[in-house]
CSV table of C-alpha atoms in Angstrom, one decimal:
chain,number,residue,atom,x,y,z
Z,15,MET,CA,-10.6,1.7,63.6
Z,16,ILE,CA,-8.8,-0.7,65.8
Z,17,ASN,CA,-10.6,0.4,68.7
Z,18,ARG,CA,-13.7,0.1,66.7
Z,19,SER,CA,-12.4,-3.6,65.9
Z,20,LEU,CA,-12.0,-4.5,69.5
Z,21,VAL,CA,-15.3,-3.2,70.4
Z,22,ARG,CA,-16.7,-5.6,67.7
Z,23,ALA,CA,-15.0,-8.5,69.1
Z,24,LEU,CA,-15.8,-7.7,72.8
Z,25,LEU,CA,-19.6,-7.1,71.7
Z,26,THR,CA,-19.6,-10.6,70.3
Z,27,SER,CA,-17.7,-12.2,73.5
Z,28,ALA,CA,-20.4,-10.7,75.3
Z,29,ALA,CA,-23.4,-11.7,73.8
Z,30,LEU,CA,-22.0,-15.1,73.5
Z,31,ALA,CA,-21.3,-15.3,76.9
Z,32,GLY,CA,-24.6,-14.2,78.2
Z,33,ALA,CA,-26.6,-16.4,75.8
Z,34,GLY,CA,-25.8,-19.7,76.6
Z,35,ALA,CA,-29.2,-21.3,76.7
Z,36,LEU,CA,-30.1,-19.2,73.2
Z,37,LEU,CA,-27.1,-21.0,71.7
Z,38,ALA,CA,-28.4,-24.2,71.8
Z,39,SER,CA,-31.2,-23.1,69.2
Z,40,CYS,CA,-28.8,-21.0,66.8
Z,41,ASN,CA,-27.9,-22.6,63.7
Z,42,GLY,CA,-25.3,-24.7,63.7
Z,43,ASP,CA,-24.0,-23.7,60.5
Z,44,ASP,CA,-24.2,-20.2,61.2
Z,45,ILE,CA,-22.1,-20.9,64.0
Z,46,SER,CA,-19.4,-22.6,62.0
Z,47,LEU,CA,-19.2,-19.9,59.6
Z,48,ALA,CA,-18.6,-17.2,62.4
Z,49,ASN,CA,-15.9,-19.2,63.7
Z,50,ASN,CA,-14.6,-19.8,60.0
Z,51,ALA,CA,-10.4,-19.1,60.5
Z,52,LYS,CA,-10.0,-19.1,56.9
Z,53,ALA,CA,-12.1,-15.7,56.3
Z,54,ASN,CA,-11.3,-14.5,59.8
Z,55,GLN,CA,-7.8,-14.5,59.5
Z,56,PRO,CA,-6.3,-10.9,60.4
Z,57,VAL,CA,-4.9,-8.5,58.1
Z,58,PRO,CA,-0.7,-9.2,58.3
Z,59,PRO,CA,1.6,-6.6,60.5
Z,60,LYS,CA,3.7,-5.8,57.9
Z,61,LEU,CA,0.4,-4.8,55.7
Z,62,ILE,CA,-1.0,-2.7,58.2
Z,63,ALA,CA,2.3,-1.2,58.7
Z,64,ASP,CA,2.6,-0.4,54.9
Z,65,MET,CA,-1.0,1.2,55.3
Z,66,THR,CA,-0.1,3.4,57.9
Z,67,ALA,CA,3.1,4.4,56.0
Z,68,LYS,CA,0.5,5.5,53.5
Z,69,ASP,CA,-1.7,7.4,55.4
Z,70,MET,CA,-4.3,4.8,55.2
Z,71,ASP,CA,-6.8,2.8,57.5
Z,72,LEU,CA,-7.3,-0.4,57.9
Z,73,GLN,CA,-11.0,-0.3,57.3
Z,74,SER,CA,-10.9,2.2,54.3
Z,75,PRO,CA,-12.4,1.6,51.0
Z,76,ILE,CA,-10.6,-0.5,48.5
Z,77,LEU,CA,-10.3,-1.0,45.0
Z,78,VAL,CA,-9.1,-3.8,42.9
Z,79,ARG,CA,-7.5,-3.7,39.5
Z,80,LEU,CA,-6.4,-7.1,37.2
Z,81,PHE,CA,-4.1,-7.3,34.1
Z,82,LYS,CA,-4.2,-10.6,32.4
Z,83,GLN,CA,-1.1,-10.1,30.1
Z,84,GLU,CA,1.1,-8.8,33.0
Z,85,ALA,CA,-0.6,-11.3,35.7
Z,86,GLU,CA,-1.0,-9.0,38.4
Z,87,LEU,CA,-3.8,-8.1,40.7
Z,88,GLU,CA,-3.6,-4.7,42.5
Z,89,ILE,CA,-5.2,-3.5,45.5
Z,90,TRP,CA,-5.8,0.6,46.2
Z,91,LYS,CA,-6.8,1.6,49.2
Z,92,GLN,CA,-8.3,5.4,50.1
Z,93,ASP,CA,-5.9,7.4,52.2
Z,94,ARG,CA,-6.9,10.1,54.4
Z,95,SER,CA,-6.8,12.6,51.9
Z,96,GLY,CA,-9.7,10.8,50.0
Z,97,ARG,CA,-7.6,9.8,47.2
Z,98,PHE,CA,-6.6,6.1,46.5
Z,99,ALA,CA,-3.1,4.6,46.4
Z,100,LEU,CA,-1.7,1.9,45.6
Z,101,LEU,CA,-1.2,-0.5,48.6
Z,102,LYS,CA,0.2,-3.7,46.9
Z,103,THR,CA,0.5,-5.5,43.9
Z,104,TYR,CA,0.0,-9.6,43.6
Z,105,PRO,CA,1.4,-12.0,40.9
Z,106,ILE,CA,-1.5,-13.9,39.4
Z,107,CYS,CA,-0.8,-17.6,39.9
Z,108,ARG,CA,-3.2,-18.6,37.0
Z,109,TRP,CA,-5.8,-17.4,34.6
Z,110,SER,CA,-7.7,-18.9,31.9
Z,111,GLY,CA,-8.6,-18.2,28.3
Z,112,ASP,CA,-7.4,-15.6,26.0
Z,113,LEU,CA,-7.0,-11.8,26.1
Z,114,GLY,CA,-10.7,-10.1,25.6
Z,115,PRO,CA,-13.9,-10.3,27.3
Z,116,LYS,CA,-15.9,-13.0,28.0
Z,117,VAL,CA,-18.8,-13.7,25.5
Z,118,ARG,CA,-20.2,-16.9,26.6
Z,119,GLU,CA,-20.5,-19.8,29.1
Z,120,GLY,CA,-17.7,-22.7,28.4
Z,121,ASP,CA,-15.6,-20.3,26.7
Z,122,ARG,CA,-13.0,-20.3,29.6
Z,123,GLN,CA,-12.2,-16.6,29.3
Z,124,ALA,CA,-11.7,-14.7,32.3
Z,125,PRO,CA,-14.1,-11.6,32.0
Z,126,GLU,CA,-12.9,-7.7,31.5
Z,127,GLY,CA,-14.3,-5.0,32.5
Z,128,PHE,CA,-16.1,-2.8,35.7
Z,129,TYR,CA,-17.6,-5.0,38.3
Z,130,ALA,CA,-18.9,-4.4,42.0
Z,131,ILE,CA,-18.2,-6.7,44.4
Z,132,SER,CA,-20.6,-6.6,47.3
Z,133,PRO,CA,-20.3,-8.2,51.0
Z,134,ALA,CA,-22.9,-11.3,49.4
Z,135,GLN,CA,-20.4,-12.4,47.0
Z,136,MET,CA,-18.1,-12.8,49.5
Z,137,ASN,CA,-17.8,-16.9,49.9
Z,138,PRO,CA,-15.9,-17.9,53.0
Z,139,GLN,CA,-16.9,-21.6,52.0
Z,140,SER,CA,-15.1,-21.8,48.8
Z,141,ALA,CA,-13.5,-25.3,47.7
Z,142,TYR,CA,-10.9,-22.9,46.6
Z,143,TYR,CA,-9.8,-22.0,50.1
Z,144,LEU,CA,-11.5,-18.5,49.7
Z,145,SER,CA,-13.2,-16.6,47.1
Z,146,PHE,CA,-15.4,-13.5,45.6
Z,147,ASN,CA,-17.7,-13.7,42.8
Z,148,THR,CA,-16.7,-10.8,39.8
Z,149,GLY,CA,-20.7,-10.1,39.5
Z,150,TYR,CA,-20.0,-11.4,35.5
Z,151,PRO,CA,-22.5,-10.4,33.7
Z,152,ASN,CA,-22.9,-7.3,34.5
Z,153,ALA,CA,-25.8,-4.9,32.5
Z,154,PHE,CA,-23.7,-4.6,29.5
Z,155,ASP,CA,-22.6,-8.0,29.2
Z,156,LYS,CA,-25.9,-8.8,29.2
Z,157,ALA,CA,-27.1,-6.4,26.8
Z,158,LEU,CA,-24.9,-7.6,24.6
Z,159,GLY,CA,-26.5,-11.4,25.1
Z,160,ARG,CA,-23.0,-12.4,26.8
Z,161,THR,CA,-23.4,-15.7,29.2
Z,162,GLY,CA,-21.7,-17.3,32.0
Z,163,SER,CA,-22.1,-17.6,35.7
Z,164,GLN,CA,-19.9,-17.3,39.0
Z,165,LEU,CA,-16.7,-16.1,37.6
Z,166,MET,CA,-14.3,-15.9,40.7
Z,167,VAL,CA,-11.4,-14.8,42.2
Z,168,HIS,CA,-10.2,-17.6,44.2
Z,169,GLY,CA,-7.2,-19.7,45.7
Z,170,ASP,CA,-5.9,-22.9,44.6
Z,171,CYS,CA,-4.0,-21.4,41.5
Z,172,SER,CA,-6.6,-23.8,39.4
Z,173,SER,CA,-8.7,-21.6,36.7
Z,174,ARG,CA,-11.5,-22.7,34.4
Z,175,GLY,CA,-12.6,-19.1,33.6
Z,176,CYS,CA,-11.5,-17.5,36.6
Z,177,TYR,CA,-8.9,-15.4,38.1
Z,178,ALA,CA,-6.6,-17.7,40.8
Z,179,MET,CA,-4.1,-16.7,43.2
Z,180,THR,CA,-2.3,-18.8,45.8
Z,181,ASP,CA,-4.1,-19.7,49.1
Z,182,GLU,CA,-2.4,-17.3,51.2
Z,183,GLN,CA,-2.7,-14.3,48.6
Z,184,ILE,CA,-6.6,-15.0,48.8
Z,185,ALA,CA,-6.7,-14.8,52.1
Z,186,GLU,CA,-4.8,-11.6,52.6
Z,187,ILE,CA,-7.1,-10.1,49.7
Z,188,TYR,CA,-10.1,-11.3,51.5
Z,189,SER,CA,-9.0,-9.7,54.8
Z,190,LEU,CA,-8.7,-6.7,52.9
Z,191,GLY,CA,-12.1,-7.0,51.4
Z,192,ARG,CA,-13.7,-7.8,54.7
Z,193,GLU,CA,-12.3,-5.0,56.6
Z,194,SER,CA,-13.6,-2.5,54.2
Z,195,PHE,CA,-16.8,-3.6,54.5
Z,196,PHE,CA,-16.4,-3.6,58.2
Z,197,GLY,CA,-15.8,0.1,57.6
Z,198,GLY,CA,-18.9,0.8,55.9
Z,199,GLN,CA,-17.9,0.4,52.1
Z,200,LYS,CA,-21.1,-1.2,50.6
Z,201,SER,CA,-19.3,-2.5,47.5
Z,202,PHE,CA,-15.8,-2.2,46.0
Z,203,GLN,CA,-14.8,-1.8,42.1
Z,204,LEU,CA,-13.1,-4.7,40.3
Z,205,GLN,CA,-11.5,-3.3,37.4
Z,206,ALA,CA,-10.3,-6.2,34.9
Z,207,TYR,CA,-8.2,-5.4,31.9
Z,208,PRO,CA,-6.3,-7.3,29.1
Z,209,PHE,CA,-3.1,-5.4,30.1
Z,210,LYS,CA,-1.9,-2.3,31.5
Z,211,MET,CA,-3.6,0.5,29.2
Z,212,THR,CA,-0.3,2.0,28.3
Z,213,PRO,CA,0.5,3.5,24.7
Z,214,MET,CA,3.1,0.5,24.1
Z,215,ASN,CA,0.6,-2.3,24.5
Z,216,MET,CA,-2.1,-0.1,22.6
Z,217,ALA,CA,0.2,-0.2,19.7
Z,218,LYS,CA,1.1,-3.8,20.3
Z,219,HIS,CA,-2.3,-5.1,20.2
Z,220,ARG,CA,-3.6,-2.4,17.7
Z,221,ASN,CA,-5.0,-5.1,15.0
Z,222,ASN,CA,-6.5,-6.9,17.7
Z,223,PRO,CA,-10.7,-7.4,17.0
Z,224,ASN,CA,-11.2,-6.6,20.7
Z,225,MET,CA,-9.4,-2.9,20.2
Z,226,PRO,CA,-13.1,-1.3,20.0
Z,227,PHE,CA,-14.1,-2.4,23.6
Z,228,TRP,CA,-10.7,-2.3,25.1
Z,229,LYS,CA,-10.5,1.5,24.3
Z,230,MET,CA,-14.1,2.2,25.9
Z,231,ILE,CA,-12.9,0.3,29.0
Z,232,LYS,CA,-9.7,2.6,28.9
Z,233,GLU,CA,-11.6,5.4,29.3
Z,234,GLY,CA,-12.9,4.2,32.6
Z,235,ASN,CA,-9.1,3.6,33.3
Z,236,ASP,CA,-8.3,6.9,32.5
Z,237,HIS,CA,-10.9,8.4,34.9
Z,238,PHE,CA,-9.2,6.7,37.5
Z,239,GLU,CA,-5.6,7.3,36.6
Z,240,VAL,CA,-6.3,11.4,36.3
Z,241,THR,CA,-8.7,11.4,39.7
Z,242,LYS,CA,-7.4,8.5,41.9
Z,243,GLN,CA,-11.4,8.1,42.6
Z,244,GLU,CA,-13.5,5.3,41.7
Z,245,PRO,CA,-15.2,5.8,38.7
Z,246,LYS,CA,-19.1,6.0,38.6
Z,247,VAL,CA,-20.3,3.5,36.2
Z,248,ASP,CA,-23.1,3.4,33.9
Z,249,PHE,CA,-24.2,1.6,30.8
Z,250,CYS,CA,-26.6,2.8,27.8
Z,251,GLU,CA,-26.8,2.4,24.5
Z,252,LYS,CA,-25.0,-1.0,24.9
Z,253,LYS,CA,-21.6,0.9,26.1
Z,254,TYR,CA,-19.9,1.9,29.2
Z,255,VAL,CA,-20.3,5.4,30.6
Z,256,PHE,CA,-18.0,7.2,33.2
Z,257,ASP,CA,-18.9,9.5,35.7
Z,258,ALA,CA,-22.2,10.8,34.4
Z,259,ALA,CA,-23.8,13.7,36.2
Z,260,LYS,CA,-26.9,15.5,36.0
Z,261,PRO,CA,-27.0,18.8,33.7
Z,262,PRO,CA,-27.4,21.9,35.5
Z,263,ASN,CA,-30.9,22.6,35.9
Z,264,ALA,CA,-32.3,19.1,35.3
Z,265,ALA,CA,-35.5,18.3,36.9
Z,266,ARG,CA,-35.0,14.7,37.5
Z,267,ASP,CA,-32.5,11.8,37.8
Z,268,LEU,CA,-30.6,10.4,35.6
Z,269,VAL,CA,-31.7,6.8,34.5
Z,270,PHE,CA,-29.5,4.6,32.9
Z,271,ASP,CA,-30.6,1.2,30.5
Z,272,ALA,CA,-28.2,-0.8,29.1
Z,273,SER,CA,-30.0,-1.4,26.0
Z,274,ALA,CA,-31.5,2.0,25.7
Z,275,LYS,CA,-30.9,5.5,24.3
Z,276,CYS,CA,-28.4,7.6,27.0
Z,277,PRO,CA,-30.0,10.4,28.6
Z,278,ALA,CA,-28.8,13.8,28.7
Z,279,TYR,CA,-25.5,14.0,31.1
Z,280,VAL,CA,-22.6,15.7,31.8
Z,281,ILE,CA,-18.9,14.8,32.8
Z,282,PRO,CA,-17.8,17.4,35.7
Z,283,ASP,CA,-15.5,19.8,33.7
Z,284,GLU,CA,-12.2,19.1,35.7
Z,285,VAL,CA,-12.8,15.3,35.1
Z,286,ALA,CA,-13.5,15.7,31.6
Z,287,ALA,CA,-10.4,18.0,31.1
Z,288,ALA,CA,-8.3,15.9,32.6
Z,289,VAL,CA,-9.3,13.0,30.8
Z,290,ARG,CA,-9.1,14.6,27.5
Z,291,GLU,CA,-5.6,15.7,27.9
Z,292,LYS,CA,-4.4,12.2,29.2
Z,293,GLN,CA,-6.1,10.8,26.3
Z,294,ALA,CA,-4.3,13.3,23.6
Z,295,THR,CA,-0.8,12.3,25.3
Z,296,ASP,CA,-1.7,8.7,24.8
Z,297,LEU,CA,-3.0,9.1,21.5
Z,298,ALA,CA,0.0,10.8,20.3
Z,299,GLU,CA,2.5,8.5,22.0
Z,300,THR,CA,0.6,5.4,20.7
Z,301,ALA,CA,1.1,6.9,16.9
Z,302,ARG,CA,4.8,7.6,17.6
Z,303,LEU,CA,5.4,3.8,18.5
Z,304,ILE,CA,3.6,2.4,15.4
Z,305,ALA,CA,5.3,4.8,12.9
Z,306,LYS,CA,8.5,3.8,14.8
Z,307,GLY,CA,7.2,0.3,13.7
Z,308,THR,CA,6.6,-1.2,16.9
Z,309,PRO,CA,5.6,-5.0,16.3
Z,310,VAL,CA,2.2,-6.0,16.3
Z,311,ALA,CA,1.5,-8.5,19.4
Z,312,ARG,CA,1.8,-12.2,18.4
Z,313,ALA,CA,-1.4,-14.3,17.9
Z,314,ASN,CA,-0.6,-17.2,19.8
Z,315,THR,CA,-3.1,-19.9,19.1
Z,316,GLY,CA,-4.1,-23.0,21.7
Z,317,ILE,CA,-2.4,-21.3,24.5
Z,318,ASP,CA,-5.0,-21.4,27.5
Z,319,GLY,CA,-4.0,-18.0,29.6
Z,320,GLY,CA,-1.1,-17.3,31.5
Z,321,MET,CA,0.7,-17.3,34.6
Z,322,HIS,CA,2.9,-14.8,36.5
Z,323,ARG,CA,6.9,-15.9,36.0
Z,324,VAL,CA,7.5,-15.8,39.5
Z,325,PHE,CA,5.2,-18.9,39.6
Z,326,ALA,CA,6.1,-20.4,36.2
Z,327,ALA,CA,9.8,-20.2,37.5
Z,328,ARG,CA,8.8,-22.7,40.2
Z,329,VAL,CA,6.8,-25.1,38.2
Z,330,PRO,CA,8.6,-27.8,36.2
Z,331,GLU,CA,8.3,-27.5,32.4
Z,332,ALA,CA,6.0,-24.5,33.0
Z,333,SER,CA,5.3,-21.5,30.6
Z,334,THR,CA,4.1,-18.0,31.6
Z,335,GLY,CA,1.7,-18.6,28.5
Z,336,LEU,CA,0.3,-15.2,27.7
Z,337,SER,CA,1.6,-13.3,30.2
Z,338,GLU,CA,4.7,-11.5,30.0
Z,339,ALA,CA,6.2,-8.8,32.6
Z,340,GLY,CA,5.4,-5.2,32.5
Z,341,ASP,CA,7.7,-2.3,32.0
Z,342,GLY,CA,9.3,-1.9,35.1
Z,343,SER,CA,7.5,-4.6,37.2
Z,344,SER,CA,9.0,-5.2,40.5
Z,345,LEU,CA,7.4,-8.5,41.0
Z,346,SER,CA,9.7,-10.5,38.9
Z,347,LEU,CA,12.4,-9.8,41.5
Z,348,MET,CA,10.9,-11.7,44.5
Z,349,ALA,CA,13.0,-13.9,46.0
Z,350,ARG,CA,10.2,-16.5,46.6
Z,351,ALA,CA,6.8,-17.1,45.2
Z,352,PRO,CA,4.0,-15.7,47.3
Z,353,GLY,CA,2.2,-18.6,48.4
Z,354,THR,CA,2.1,-22.3,48.0
Z,355,VAL,CA,1.8,-23.6,44.3
Z,356,PRO,CA,-0.3,-27.0,44.4
Z,357,SER,CA,1.2,-29.9,42.8
Z,358,HIS,CA,-1.8,-30.4,40.8
Z,359,VAL,CA,-0.9,-26.7,38.9
Z,360,ASN,CA,-2.0,-26.9,35.3
Z,361,PRO,CA,0.4,-24.5,33.7
Z,362,PRO,CA,-0.4,-23.0,30.4
Z,363,LYS,CA,1.3,-24.2,27.4
Z,364,ALA,CA,4.8,-22.3,26.0
Z,365,PRO,CA,4.1,-20.2,23.4
Z,366,SER,CA,4.8,-21.7,19.8
Z,367,ASP,CA,6.7,-19.7,17.1
Z,368,ASN,CA,3.5,-18.2,15.5
Z,369,LEU,CA,3.6,-15.3,12.9
Z,370,LEU,CA,2.7,-12.0,13.7
Z,371,MET,CA,-1.1,-10.9,14.2
Z,372,GLY,CA,-2.7,-10.9,10.7
Z,373,ALA,CA,-0.1,-12.8,8.8
Z,374,PRO,CA,-1.2,-16.1,7.1
Z,375,GLU,CA,-0.7,-19.2,9.1
Z,376,PRO,CA,1.9,-21.9,7.8
Z,377,PRO,CA,0.2,-25.2,6.8
Z,378,LYS,CA,0.3,-27.4,9.2
Z,379,LEU,CA,1.6,-31.3,8.3
Z,380,ALA,CA,-0.6,-34.2,8.7
Z,381,ALA,CA,0.2,-36.3,11.9
Z,382,ALA,CA,-1.4,-39.5,13.5
Z,383,PRO,CA,-4.5,-38.7,16.1
Z,384,ALA,CA,-3.1,-38.6,19.5
Z,385,PRO,CA,-4.9,-40.9,22.0
Z,386,THR,CA,-7.7,-39.1,23.8
Z,387,PRO,CA,-7.0,-39.2,27.4
Z,388,ALA,CA,-9.8,-40.4,29.6
Z,389,ALA,CA,-12.3,-37.6,30.7
Z,390,THR,CA,-11.5,-36.3,34.9
Z,391,PRO,CA,-13.7,-34.8,36.8
Z,392,THR,CA,-13.7,-31.1,36.3
Z,393,ARG,CA,-14.0,-28.5,39.9
Z,394,VAL,CA,-15.4,-25.3,39.2
Z,395,ALA,CA,-15.5,-22.0,41.5
Z,396,ASN,CA,-18.7,-21.7,40.4
Z,397,ALA,CA,-22.3,-21.7,42.3
Z,398,ALA,CA,-24.6,-18.4,42.8
Z,399,PRO,CA,-25.0,-16.9,46.1
Z,400,PRO,CA,-28.5,-17.7,47.5
Z,401,ALA,CA,-30.8,-14.2,48.7
Z,402,GLN,CA,-29.2,-12.7,51.5
Z,403,ASN,CA,-30.1,-13.1,55.1
Z,404,ASP,CA,-29.5,-11.1,58.2
Z,405,GLY,CA,-26.1,-13.2,59.1
Z,406,PHE,CA,-25.4,-14.7,62.2
Z,407,PHE,CA,-24.1,-12.0,64.1
Z,408,SER,CA,-27.2,-9.8,63.2
Z,409,ASN,CA,-29.4,-12.7,64.5
Z,410,LEU,CA,-27.7,-13.5,67.7
Z,411,ALA,CA,-27.9,-10.0,68.7
Z,412,ARG,CA,-31.6,-9.8,68.6
Z,413,LYS,CA,-31.7,-13.2,70.3
Z,414,VAL,CA,-29.8,-11.7,73.5
Z,415,GLY,CA,-31.6,-7.9,73.1
Z,416,ILE,CA,-28.6,-6.1,71.0
Z,417,GLY,CA,-29.7,-3.8,68.7
Z,418,GLY,CA,-31.8,-1.4,67.6
Z,419,ALA,CA,-35.3,-0.8,65.6
Z,420,ALA,CA,-33.4,-1.8,62.4
Z,421,ASP,CA,-33.2,-5.3,63.9
Z,422,ALA,CA,-36.2,-5.3,65.2
Z,423,THR,CA,-38.3,-4.8,62.0
Z,424,ALA,CA,-36.6,-7.4,59.8
Z,425,SER,CA,-39.1,-9.8,58.2
Z,426,THR,CA,-36.9,-11.9,56.0
Z,427,PRO,CA,-35.6,-15.1,58.6
Z,428,PRO,CA,-32.3,-16.2,57.6
Z,429,SER,CA,-31.7,-18.8,55.3
Z,430,LYS,CA,-29.7,-22.0,55.9
Z,431,PRO,CA,-26.3,-21.8,53.7
Z,432,LYS,CA,-26.5,-24.0,51.2
Z,433,VAL,CA,-23.4,-26.8,50.5
Z,434,GLU,CA,-21.3,-25.7,47.7
Z,435,ALA,CA,-22.7,-27.2,44.5
Z,436,LYS,CA,-20.2,-29.0,42.0
Z,437,GLN,CA,-20.3,-29.4,38.5
Z,438,THR,CA,-20.4,-33.0,37.7
Z,439,ALA,CA,-20.0,-32.6,33.7
Z,440,PRO,CA,-16.6,-31.4,32.9
Z,441,ARG,CA,-16.0,-28.7,30.7
Z,442,PRO,CA,-14.1,-28.8,27.4
Z,443,GLU,CA,-10.6,-27.5,28.3
Z,444,ALA,CA,-7.7,-26.4,25.7
Z,445,ALA,CA,-4.9,-27.8,28.1
Z,446,ALA,CA,-4.4,-31.2,29.3
Z,447,PRO,CA,-6.9,-32.7,31.6
Z,448,LYS,CA,-5.8,-32.9,35.3
Z,449,THR,CA,-5.2,-36.2,36.8
Z,450,THR,CA,-5.9,-35.7,40.6
Z,451,ALA,CA,-8.7,-36.3,42.5
Z,452,PRO,CA,-11.7,-33.7,42.4
Z,453,LYS,CA,-11.5,-30.9,45.3
Z,454,PRO,CA,-13.5,-32.0,48.4
Z,455,ASP,CA,-16.5,-30.2,49.0
Z,456,SER,CA,-17.3,-26.9,50.8
Z,457,LYS,CA,-17.9,-28.6,54.5
Z,458,GLN,CA,-14.4,-30.5,53.9
Z,459,ALA,CA,-12.7,-27.4,52.7
Z,460,ALA,CA,-14.0,-25.4,55.5
Z,461,ALA,CA,-12.7,-27.9,57.8
Z,462,ARG,CA,-8.9,-27.4,56.1
Z,463,PRO,CA,-6.3,-27.0,58.7
Z,464,PRO,CA,-5.4,-22.8,59.3
Z,465,LEU,CA,-3.1,-21.1,56.5
Z,466,ARG,CA,0.4,-22.7,56.2
Z,467,SER,CA,2.8,-19.8,55.8
Z,468,SER,CA,2.4,-16.4,55.8
Z,469,VAL,CA,2.6,-14.4,52.4
Z,470,SER,CA,6.0,-13.0,51.3
Z,471,ASP,CA,5.2,-9.0,51.8
Z,472,THR,CA,7.1,-7.5,49.0
Z,473,PRO,CA,6.2,-3.7,48.7
Z,474,ALA,CA,4.9,-2.5,45.4
Z,475,SER,CA,5.6,0.3,43.9
Z,476,ALA,CA,-16.9,10.2,48.9
Z,477,LYS,CA,-19.7,8.3,48.2
Z,478,ASP,CA,-19.5,4.6,47.2
Z,479,ASN,CA,-20.4,3.9,43.8
Z,480,GLN,CA,-21.9,0.5,42.6
Z,481,VAL,CA,-21.4,-0.8,39.0
Z,482,ALA,CA,-25.2,-0.7,37.9
Z,483,GLY,CA,-26.4,-4.0,36.8
Z,484,SER,CA,-23.8,-6.2,38.2
Z,485,ALA,CA,-24.7,-9.5,39.2
Z,486,PRO,CA,-25.7,-10.9,41.9
Z,487,ILE,CA,-27.0,-7.4,43.4
Z,488,VAL,CA,-27.9,-8.0,47.1
Z,489,PRO,CA,-28.0,-4.8,48.9
Z,490,PRO,CA,-26.2,-5.8,52.3
Z,491,ASN,CA,-27.3,-4.7,55.9
Z,492,SER,CA,-23.9,-5.4,57.0
Z,493,PHE,CA,-20.8,-7.5,56.4
Z,494,ASP,CA,-22.0,-10.5,58.3
Z,495,SER,CA,-24.4,-11.3,55.0
Z,496,ARG,CA,-21.3,-12.8,53.8
Z,497,PHE,CA,-22.3,-15.8,56.0
Z,498,GLY,CA,-25.3,-16.6,53.8
Z,499,ALA,CA,-23.1,-16.4,50.5
Z,500,VAL,CA,-21.7,-19.9,49.4
Z,501,LYS,CA,-20.7,-20.4,45.7
């Protein structure tokens, strides 16, 4: 894999050296994107050493899992046995909204569900250092009439319905996604959950109105847990379907429509049996915990999202909000925060002493209205990527005579990347508005100096499948297409 990267670098250098006359006619923005220092940072040597120890290749496929309550992002990577294993767990610096799926534009909710991240959704010119689009809404979300757009995983530790990391963290995560695309992965799966789908959490949140949805996506979690393979995701009858296959002797391929009746399908026996066994064990343990008197999770109203404790401990008067450490989490023992927390971070409020979910709320005392703070511009990590182009390297290769028939038959000329759009009107905020100046636009952000300090490396304990209907779907020819994707 390292040799392949070296060959790729040498080929690019040779093309640049032999195309002096042609470079003058190349798109200047393409050149700057190809040389984007942020997007092309190498995977840290410590992480490569961890891959070697876990029998993983640098460019093998990855899979991402997010958990709001624990405020953790997991990177799983395929080892040489073909199964996925946990490579590293990152604490999430900031997420917004509440536990539960995103429903409508402007609700500040970070999405939950299964999404596919293609190269076209990677944004090297983000004003939030680096980012990738989650693909919300997918076909299931659309079938339910849910709205929203450009929900990101990005840097800057600032969230308006996104999952925000530090700049150092997103640089490392971005590099892992980039290398998986170079290795041939067409898209990597993003699984976003309200919490780790354990019997304890299911018991604690048993009265939450989102429980039917959570039980549905837990099935996908269970498929992954028992197989350690990326579950194939389809939608029909406004629900998720995992690892569906054609029935024996079926004449036609399965066709799924999120709003239509499900076609006849089967789940492979070995997968179905393992999932049933896990679900029976989980249900029995959940029932035992409820019978034992496990308290129902508190309804902490008025709190906008959460922050992992390793960051909250380093921000004056900060709270973890809706986040709490998971059982046996090793991240709380980190010696220092993994990355730089910006001074403009807006941490979640401290949970108030509310009653348990389902209990009546005590009457509130009348109080004089607080003065309304002046509105401040709100930055968003939102913009839809334009249609895919062939990318800088593909265009340059054709101009200097490198490439085969696939290059010669390309019919769509590359489009010039657009400057990152900004939202001028602020969104409603549950938390106090920030008073810092707006973030510079994408071109200014792209010109930022190289990454400051490296991320602290704290060890954590077949076929490409893409989530049907995830948005945007731009089938990539190569990872070079990321140079046409700006948000």
